[in-house]
Short mmCIF file of C-alpha atoms and ligand atoms in Angstrom, two decimals:
data_model
loop_
_atom_site.label_atom_id
_atom_site.label_comp_id
_atom_site.label_asym_id
_atom_site.label_seq_id
_atom_site.Cartn_x
_atom_site.Cartn_y
_atom_site.Cartn_z
CA UNK A 27 7.43 -20.27 22.02
CA UNK A 28 8.42 -23.81 21.66
CA UNK A 29 5.98 -25.23 24.12
CA UNK A 30 5.03 -28.75 23.43
CA UNK A 31 1.18 -29.13 23.21
CA UNK A 32 1.85 -32.81 24.71
CA UNK A 33 2.95 -31.73 28.43
CA UNK A 34 -0.85 -31.22 29.39
CA UNK A 35 -1.68 -34.89 28.19
CA UNK A 36 1.07 -36.21 29.97
CA UNK A 37 0.52 -34.68 33.10
CA UNK A 38 -3.44 -36.02 32.94
CA UNK A 39 -1.83 -39.52 32.51
CA UNK A 40 0.80 -39.43 35.42
CA UNK A 41 -2.43 -37.99 37.40
CA UNK A 42 -3.98 -41.19 37.25
CA UNK A 43 -1.04 -43.53 37.10
CA UNK A 44 -1.12 -44.53 33.19
CA UNK A 45 1.66 -44.78 30.99
CA UNK A 46 1.40 -43.53 27.39
CA UNK A 47 2.80 -46.06 25.10
CA UNK A 48 2.04 -44.22 22.02
CA UNK A 49 4.64 -42.26 20.35
CA UNK A 50 3.51 -38.68 19.47
CA UNK A 51 4.52 -36.26 16.73
CA UNK A 52 7.64 -34.55 17.88
CA UNK A 53 7.33 -31.44 18.65
CA UNK A 54 3.88 -30.23 18.16
CA UNK A 55 4.01 -26.54 18.39
CA UNK A 56 0.97 -24.50 18.24
CA UNK A 57 2.04 -20.82 18.84
CA UNK A 58 2.09 -17.45 16.88
CA UNK A 59 5.14 -17.83 14.23
CA UNK A 60 5.21 -21.76 14.61
CA UNK A 61 5.76 -21.72 10.72
CA UNK A 62 9.64 -20.41 11.31
CA UNK A 63 10.47 -23.35 13.28
CA UNK A 64 9.37 -25.98 10.47
CA UNK A 65 12.25 -25.37 8.09
CA UNK A 66 15.29 -25.64 10.69
CA UNK A 67 13.26 -28.80 11.86
CA UNK A 68 13.23 -30.20 8.70
CA UNK A 69 17.13 -29.73 7.84
CA UNK A 70 18.07 -30.66 11.49
CA UNK A 71 16.22 -34.01 10.57
CA UNK A 72 18.83 -34.38 7.85
CA UNK A 73 16.30 -34.04 5.11
CA UNK A 74 17.43 -32.28 1.75
CA UNK A 75 14.48 -32.61 -0.63
CA UNK A 76 11.48 -31.59 0.69
CA UNK A 77 8.08 -31.59 -1.23
CA UNK A 78 5.68 -28.85 -0.02
CA UNK A 79 1.88 -30.20 -0.99
CA UNK A 80 -0.43 -27.22 -1.22
CA UNK A 81 -3.21 -25.73 -3.08
CA UNK A 82 -3.52 -22.40 -4.81
CA UNK A 83 -4.94 -20.80 -1.33
CA UNK A 84 -2.61 -22.73 1.22
CA UNK A 85 0.57 -21.91 -1.08
CA UNK A 86 -0.02 -18.27 -0.22
CA UNK A 87 -0.44 -18.56 3.64
CA UNK A 88 2.18 -20.95 4.10
CA UNK A 89 3.79 -22.56 0.92
CA UNK A 90 5.52 -19.79 -0.44
CA UNK A 91 7.15 -18.97 3.11
CA UNK A 92 8.20 -22.85 3.56
CA UNK A 93 10.00 -22.84 0.12
CA UNK A 94 11.61 -19.42 0.80
CA UNK A 95 12.90 -20.66 4.36
CA UNK A 96 13.76 -24.32 3.07
CA UNK A 97 15.89 -22.66 0.17
CA UNK A 98 17.54 -19.99 2.51
CA UNK A 99 18.94 -23.18 4.78
CA UNK A 100 20.43 -24.63 1.62
CA UNK A 101 17.61 -27.26 1.05
CA UNK A 102 16.07 -28.09 -2.51
CA UNK A 103 12.60 -27.78 -1.76
CA UNK A 104 10.13 -28.57 -4.69
CA UNK A 105 6.09 -27.67 -4.74
CA UNK A 106 3.01 -29.95 -5.62
CA UNK A 107 0.07 -27.77 -6.12
CA UNK A 108 -3.01 -30.02 -5.90
CA UNK A 109 -5.25 -29.54 -8.62
CA UNK A 110 -8.90 -29.26 -7.99
CA UNK A 111 -11.66 -31.39 -9.07
CA UNK A 112 -14.65 -30.58 -11.79
CA UNK A 113 -16.57 -28.72 -9.00
CA UNK A 114 -13.56 -26.52 -7.83
CA UNK A 115 -12.90 -28.58 -4.68
CA UNK A 116 -9.31 -30.34 -3.87
CA UNK A 117 -10.52 -34.00 -2.94
CA UNK A 118 -8.40 -36.63 -1.11
CA UNK A 119 -9.19 -38.92 -4.49
CA UNK A 120 -6.96 -41.26 -6.65
CA UNK A 121 -6.01 -38.28 -8.91
CA UNK A 122 -4.49 -36.25 -6.10
CA UNK A 123 -2.87 -39.00 -4.62
CA UNK A 124 -1.10 -39.75 -7.87
CA UNK A 125 -0.23 -36.30 -8.81
CA UNK A 126 1.62 -36.13 -5.47
CA UNK A 127 3.30 -39.52 -5.95
CA UNK A 128 4.34 -38.58 -9.15
CA UNK A 129 6.24 -35.30 -7.83
CA UNK A 130 7.68 -37.39 -5.26
CA UNK A 131 9.24 -39.76 -7.81
CA UNK A 132 10.16 -37.03 -10.22
CA UNK A 133 11.82 -34.68 -7.67
CA UNK A 134 13.03 -37.78 -5.52
CA UNK A 135 11.79 -36.29 -2.22
CA UNK A 136 12.92 -37.42 1.04
CA UNK A 137 9.98 -36.00 2.84
CA UNK A 138 6.68 -34.32 2.27
CA UNK A 139 5.45 -31.26 4.11
CA UNK A 140 1.36 -30.84 4.18
CA UNK A 141 1.07 -27.60 4.00
CA UNK A 142 -3.01 -26.91 4.13
CA UNK A 143 -6.40 -28.06 5.86
CA UNK A 144 -7.82 -31.58 6.34
CA UNK A 145 -7.79 -32.58 2.76
CA UNK A 146 -4.13 -31.82 1.76
CA UNK A 147 -3.03 -33.56 5.00
CA UNK A 148 -4.97 -36.64 3.84
CA UNK A 149 -3.38 -36.66 0.45
CA UNK A 150 -0.11 -36.24 1.80
CA UNK A 151 -0.05 -38.89 4.78
CA UNK A 152 -1.42 -41.47 2.24
CA UNK A 153 1.45 -40.35 -0.33
CA UNK A 154 3.96 -40.28 2.15
CA UNK A 155 3.22 -43.82 3.65
CA UNK A 156 2.70 -45.05 -0.30
CA UNK A 157 6.15 -43.68 -1.26
CA UNK A 158 7.62 -44.92 1.95
CA UNK A 159 8.79 -41.49 3.42
CA UNK A 160 7.86 -39.30 6.35
CA UNK A 161 5.62 -36.08 6.25
CA UNK A 162 5.71 -33.19 8.37
CA UNK A 163 2.35 -31.36 8.93
CA UNK A 164 1.54 -27.34 8.71
CA UNK A 165 -1.92 -26.85 9.28
CA UNK A 166 -3.52 -23.83 7.74
CA UNK A 167 -6.98 -23.91 9.09
CA UNK A 168 -8.18 -25.40 12.44
CA UNK A 169 -10.97 -27.13 10.38
CA UNK A 170 -10.88 -30.66 11.51
CA UNK A 171 -9.35 -32.93 14.39
CA UNK A 172 -7.47 -35.13 12.08
CA UNK A 173 -4.18 -33.91 11.54
CA UNK A 174 -2.38 -36.28 13.53
CA UNK A 175 -4.49 -39.31 12.63
CA UNK A 176 -2.93 -42.25 11.11
CA UNK A 177 -5.68 -43.34 8.80
CA UNK A 178 -6.51 -41.64 5.84
CA UNK A 179 -9.96 -41.02 4.31
CA UNK A 180 -9.55 -41.30 0.86
CA UNK A 181 -12.23 -41.42 -2.06
CA UNK A 182 -11.65 -44.16 -4.63
CA UNK A 183 -14.04 -44.56 -7.69
CA UNK A 184 -16.42 -42.11 -5.84
CA UNK A 185 -16.66 -44.19 -2.49
CA UNK A 186 -15.00 -43.25 0.42
CA UNK A 187 -13.02 -45.46 2.52
CA UNK A 188 -10.34 -44.71 5.64
CA UNK A 189 -7.06 -46.76 4.78
CA UNK A 190 -4.13 -47.06 6.80
CA UNK A 191 -1.29 -44.26 6.34
CA UNK A 192 0.92 -42.58 8.73
CA UNK A 193 1.01 -40.01 11.37
CA UNK A 194 3.09 -36.75 10.90
CA UNK A 195 6.43 -36.45 12.31
CA UNK A 196 6.13 -33.37 13.85
CA UNK A 197 3.29 -30.62 13.65
CA UNK A 198 3.52 -26.62 13.13
CA UNK A 199 0.29 -24.75 14.27
CA UNK A 200 1.34 -21.24 13.30
CA UNK A 201 -1.52 -18.93 15.27
CA UNK A 202 -0.73 -16.20 12.46
CA UNK A 203 -1.67 -18.65 9.71
CA UNK A 204 -4.42 -20.23 11.38
CA UNK A 205 -6.17 -16.79 11.95
CA UNK A 206 -6.27 -16.05 8.51
CA UNK A 207 -8.30 -19.19 7.61
CA UNK A 208 -11.81 -18.69 6.13
CA UNK A 209 -14.41 -18.24 8.92
CA UNK A 210 -16.53 -20.95 7.42
CA UNK A 211 -13.49 -23.39 8.25
CA UNK A 212 -12.97 -22.08 12.34
CA UNK A 213 -16.67 -22.79 12.32
CA UNK A 214 -16.00 -26.29 11.02
CA UNK A 215 -13.37 -27.35 13.26
CA UNK A 216 -15.64 -26.03 16.27
CA UNK A 217 -18.50 -28.29 14.78
CA UNK A 218 -16.40 -31.25 14.60
CA UNK A 219 -15.33 -30.36 18.33
CA UNK A 220 -18.79 -29.96 19.62
CA UNK A 221 -19.70 -33.49 18.00
CA UNK A 222 -17.86 -34.95 21.09
CA UNK A 223 -20.74 -34.38 22.92
CA UNK A 224 -22.64 -36.88 21.30
CA UNK A 225 -19.70 -39.09 20.72
CA UNK A 226 -18.47 -39.42 24.35
CA UNK A 227 -22.49 -40.10 25.15
CA UNK A 228 -22.19 -42.73 22.68
CA UNK A 229 -19.15 -44.47 23.64
CA UNK A 230 -20.53 -44.55 27.41
CA UNK A 231 -23.56 -46.35 25.94
CA UNK A 232 -21.47 -48.79 23.92
CA UNK A 233 -19.26 -49.41 26.85
CA UNK A 234 -22.56 -50.27 29.21
CA UNK A 235 -24.50 -51.87 26.84
CA UNK A 236 -22.05 -54.29 24.87
CA UNK A 237 -18.98 -53.93 26.46
CA UNK A 238 -16.71 -51.86 24.02
CA UNK A 239 -13.41 -50.95 25.03
CA UNK A 240 -13.00 -47.63 27.31
CA UNK A 241 -10.66 -45.59 28.79
CA UNK A 242 -11.04 -43.10 31.53
CA UNK A 243 -8.08 -41.05 30.54
CA UNK A 244 -8.78 -40.87 26.74
CA UNK A 245 -12.50 -39.94 27.74
CA UNK A 246 -11.09 -37.17 30.20
CA UNK A 247 -8.49 -35.64 27.81
CA UNK A 248 -11.49 -35.39 24.89
CA UNK A 249 -13.99 -33.92 27.63
CA UNK A 250 -11.41 -31.26 28.55
CA UNK A 251 -10.74 -30.29 25.18
CA UNK A 252 -14.63 -29.94 24.32
CA UNK A 253 -14.98 -27.70 27.29
CA UNK A 254 -12.09 -25.80 26.57
CA UNK A 255 -14.09 -24.99 23.05
CA UNK A 256 -17.57 -24.86 24.49
CA UNK A 257 -16.44 -22.14 27.13
CA UNK A 258 -14.78 -20.09 24.50
CA UNK A 259 -17.04 -20.05 21.74
CA UNK A 260 -17.11 -16.32 21.53
CA UNK A 261 -13.38 -15.76 21.24
CA UNK A 262 -13.40 -18.71 18.86
CA UNK A 263 -16.06 -16.98 16.54
CA UNK A 264 -14.03 -13.61 16.57
CA UNK A 265 -10.82 -15.38 15.97
CA UNK A 266 -8.65 -14.01 18.58
CA UNK A 267 -5.28 -15.63 19.03
CA UNK A 268 -6.18 -17.22 22.39
CA UNK A 269 -9.84 -18.38 20.72
CA UNK A 270 -7.70 -19.94 17.79
CA UNK A 271 -5.13 -21.29 20.20
CA UNK A 272 -7.75 -22.97 22.08
CA UNK A 273 -9.36 -24.34 19.46
CA UNK A 274 -6.46 -25.98 17.29
CA UNK A 275 -5.04 -27.17 20.81
CA UNK A 276 -8.29 -28.72 21.39
CA UNK A 277 -8.25 -30.47 17.79
CA UNK A 278 -4.95 -31.81 17.97
CA UNK A 279 -5.61 -33.21 21.69
CA UNK A 280 -8.52 -34.42 20.61
CA UNK A 281 -6.53 -36.06 17.52
CA UNK A 282 -3.89 -37.66 20.12
CA UNK A 283 -6.86 -38.76 22.23
CA UNK A 284 -7.64 -41.39 19.42
CA UNK A 285 -4.01 -41.98 18.91
CA UNK A 286 -3.49 -43.41 22.55
CA UNK A 287 -6.79 -45.16 22.19
CA UNK A 288 -6.33 -46.82 18.88
CA UNK A 289 -9.94 -46.42 17.77
CA UNK A 290 -11.84 -43.51 17.12
CA UNK A 291 -14.47 -44.24 19.88
CA UNK A 292 -13.76 -40.68 21.72
CA UNK A 293 -14.50 -38.59 19.13
CA UNK A 294 -16.62 -40.35 16.55
CA UNK A 295 -20.32 -41.53 17.36
CA UNK A 296 -23.64 -41.43 15.78
CA UNK A 297 -23.45 -37.85 14.99
CA UNK A 298 -20.18 -38.76 12.85
CA UNK A 299 -22.34 -41.74 11.22
CA UNK A 300 -24.81 -39.07 9.91
CA UNK A 301 -22.25 -36.95 8.48
CA UNK A 302 -20.60 -39.86 6.42
CA UNK A 303 -24.11 -40.72 5.43
CA UNK A 304 -24.75 -37.32 3.92
CA UNK A 305 -21.58 -36.97 2.75
CA UNK A 306 -21.99 -40.08 0.73
CA UNK A 307 -25.10 -38.97 -0.99
CA UNK A 308 -23.93 -35.87 -1.73
CA UNK A 309 -21.08 -37.51 -3.46
CA UNK A 310 -23.68 -40.25 -5.17
CA UNK A 311 -25.69 -37.44 -6.57
CA UNK A 312 -22.97 -35.04 -7.75
CA UNK A 313 -23.31 -32.19 -5.47
CA UNK A 314 -20.54 -30.21 -3.98
CA UNK A 315 -19.26 -31.65 -0.61
CA UNK A 316 -19.75 -29.86 2.73
CA UNK A 317 -17.12 -29.05 5.18
CA UNK A 318 -16.72 -32.10 7.48
CA UNK A 319 -17.08 -30.10 10.74
CA UNK A 320 -19.68 -28.47 9.41
CA UNK A 321 -21.87 -31.56 8.75
CA UNK A 322 -20.71 -32.94 12.42
CA UNK A 323 -21.94 -29.81 14.16
CA UNK A 324 -25.38 -29.60 12.84
CA UNK A 325 -25.59 -34.02 13.12
CA UNK A 326 -24.75 -33.44 16.74
CA UNK A 327 -27.63 -31.15 17.42
CA UNK A 328 -30.06 -33.81 15.52
CA UNK A 329 -28.73 -36.41 17.65
CA UNK A 330 -29.01 -34.60 20.75
CA UNK A 331 -32.47 -33.64 19.98
CA UNK A 332 -33.20 -37.36 19.46
CA UNK A 333 -31.27 -39.04 22.19
CA UNK A 334 -33.09 -36.78 24.74
CA UNK A 335 -36.50 -37.54 23.57
CA UNK A 336 -35.97 -41.27 24.05
CA UNK A 337 -36.62 -43.55 26.91
CA UNK A 338 -33.77 -46.08 26.92
CA UNK A 339 -34.60 -48.51 29.98
CA UNK A 340 -34.90 -51.06 27.29
CA UNK A 341 -32.26 -50.64 25.24
CA UNK A 342 -29.72 -49.95 28.47
CA UNK A 343 -30.47 -53.76 29.59
CA UNK A 344 -30.51 -53.14 33.42
CA UNK A 345 -31.74 -50.45 35.66
CA UNK A 346 -28.37 -49.70 36.65
CA UNK A 347 -27.01 -48.95 33.26
CA UNK A 348 -29.92 -46.89 32.32
CA UNK A 349 -29.40 -45.00 35.59
CA UNK A 350 -25.62 -44.30 34.50
CA UNK A 351 -26.95 -43.22 30.67
CA UNK A 352 -29.34 -40.88 32.22
CA UNK A 353 -26.33 -39.26 33.95
CA UNK A 354 -24.02 -39.12 30.80
CA UNK A 355 -26.97 -37.73 29.04
CA UNK A 356 -27.36 -34.92 31.44
CA UNK A 357 -24.23 -33.74 30.09
CA UNK A 358 -25.15 -33.60 26.38
CA UNK A 359 -26.60 -29.97 25.96
CA UNK A 360 -30.26 -29.71 24.37
CA UNK A 361 -30.16 -29.30 20.58
CA UNK A 362 -31.12 -25.75 20.87
CA UNK A 363 -28.27 -24.87 23.35
CA UNK A 364 -25.87 -27.21 20.39
CA UNK A 365 -27.57 -24.98 17.78
CA UNK A 366 -26.66 -21.61 19.86
CA UNK A 367 -22.92 -22.68 20.35
CA UNK A 368 -22.65 -23.29 16.41
CA UNK A 369 -24.22 -19.63 15.74
CA UNK A 370 -21.88 -18.05 18.12
CA UNK A 371 -19.07 -19.07 16.07
CA UNK A 372 -20.88 -18.30 12.66
CA UNK A 373 -21.47 -21.77 11.52
CA UNK A 374 -24.62 -23.51 9.89
CA UNK A 375 -26.90 -24.67 12.95
CA UNK A 376 -29.65 -26.17 11.50
CA UNK A 377 -30.21 -28.80 8.30
CA UNK A 378 -31.56 -26.00 6.41
CA UNK A 379 -28.38 -23.50 6.85
CA UNK A 380 -26.41 -26.44 5.79
CA UNK A 381 -28.37 -27.53 2.85
CA UNK A 382 -29.34 -31.17 4.09
CA UNK A 383 -33.08 -31.70 3.16
CA UNK A 384 -35.50 -33.00 5.73
CA UNK A 385 -36.13 -36.11 3.82
CA UNK A 386 -32.35 -36.78 3.71
CA UNK A 387 -32.24 -36.15 7.51
CA UNK A 388 -34.79 -38.62 7.87
CA UNK A 389 -33.59 -41.49 5.94
CA UNK A 390 -30.16 -40.75 7.52
CA UNK A 391 -31.41 -41.11 11.02
CA UNK A 392 -33.22 -44.58 10.12
CA UNK A 393 -29.95 -45.71 8.17
CA UNK A 394 -26.67 -44.25 9.15
CA UNK A 395 -25.83 -46.48 12.18
CA UNK A 396 -24.95 -49.27 9.29
CA UNK A 397 -22.15 -46.98 8.58
CA UNK A 398 -20.52 -48.86 11.22
CA UNK A 399 -21.83 -51.66 12.36
CA UNK A 400 -19.12 -52.72 14.82
CA UNK A 401 -19.81 -49.63 16.98
CA UNK A 402 -22.97 -49.87 19.35
CA UNK A 403 -24.11 -46.36 19.42
CA UNK A 404 -27.65 -45.46 20.87
CA UNK A 405 -29.02 -44.28 17.30
CA UNK A 406 -28.03 -48.01 16.53
CA UNK A 407 -29.73 -49.70 19.66
CA UNK A 408 -33.13 -47.51 18.75
CA UNK A 409 -32.97 -48.12 15.28
CA UNK A 410 -32.83 -52.05 15.82
CA UNK A 411 -35.27 -52.11 18.80
CA UNK A 412 -37.77 -50.54 16.21
CA UNK A 413 -37.20 -53.42 13.90
CA UNK A 414 -37.84 -55.86 16.17
CA UNK A 415 -40.98 -54.22 17.77
CA UNK A 416 -42.00 -54.24 14.09
CA UNK A 417 -41.34 -57.98 13.35
ZN1 ZN B 517 -14.84 -35.58 12.54
#
C-alpha cells in the first residue's frame, strides 16, 4: 500500500552504477487509498496549519476529505478555493497566486497542500516558494508530468514564463481519486507522455549535432515510462485501476527523470515548442486555453510526420551521426500511429479535433523553434537550414 514509486528508478540507477544525488519527494505513493495517508503524514511532520489549495471541482474529490482528515487529527486546516478567470478557467496567473498568498498570511499557514491538477500545483508551488513554506502534492487528475517539477510555468500580464519554485515534500496520488478525473484530462496526461517519442529523438539530435548534455539513465527511465503508456493505451482509455496506475506512475517518473537531469531535455522537444506557440497565440487572441497534454499529443503527431519526411544528412553534420539519427527516428512511430494511440485513449488526434487552424500549424512549424533558442531540435535545424538556403 505504501510502496514508494522511486524504487524502480533507484534500481535502474544501481544497474548502471550511477549514483542519484537528487533529493526526491518522500514518500511518493501512487495507490488506491493514498489520500488517507496525507493527513497522518502532515501531522507527523509537525505541521499545525495546513492550507489546502483547490478549486470548486477538486475540493469535492479531495479537498473536503483532506479538511476532515486533518481536523480529525487535531490540526487546524484552512481552504483556499482558487477562483476561475473570466473564461471560467483556473489559471496560474498573478491573481491566483496572490489569492493563495493572502490566505497563507491571513491564516499563518505552515504548509500548503495542493489538491488538484497541474495548474493548482503551479499556483501552490510558486505561492509556497514565495511564502517560504513547503507544499505537499495531492494530484486529482493524471493530466501532466509536472507534479514534481521545481519550476512553475505562470502567466504574468498575459505572458507565460517559467520561474524557479519548489518541488513537493511528498506526493499522495490516490488511484480512486484519479479514476474520477474527467476523461479529457486522462487523455491529456497520455498525450504529454506520447510527446516523449519526439522529445527523446530531439534530445539525441541535440546531443549528436550540438554536444548537448545527455544521460543514458534519464533517457532509459523516460523511455520505459513512455513504453508503459503506449503498450497499455486501452487500459488507460478505459480508466481501469491498472491503467490509471500506469499512467500516473509514468507521469511522475518522467518528472523525476527531469529532476535527476536538472533540465527538461528528456521530456520536452519540438512538440512542446509547438504546444507553447499555440498556447501563446490562444492567450494573445483571448481564446480559451487547451489542455497542455492535448496540445502536446497532437503536436507530437505533426512533428513525427515532418521528421519522417526529412532527409537530414546535411543537418546531422557527419555520416556517422546521420546513421545514428536514422536509428533513433525508427523508434518514433509514424504520425498515423501516434494519432491511433491518441484515439484509443479518447483524446483529440488531429489539429481539427484540437481546434488549431492549419494556418496556425504552418506558422508554428516555421517559428516555434524560436521558443527555446538554446535547444537544438531537428525542427530548428530544418528551419535554419531552409533560411540559409534562401539567402
Ligand atoms: Zn509537457
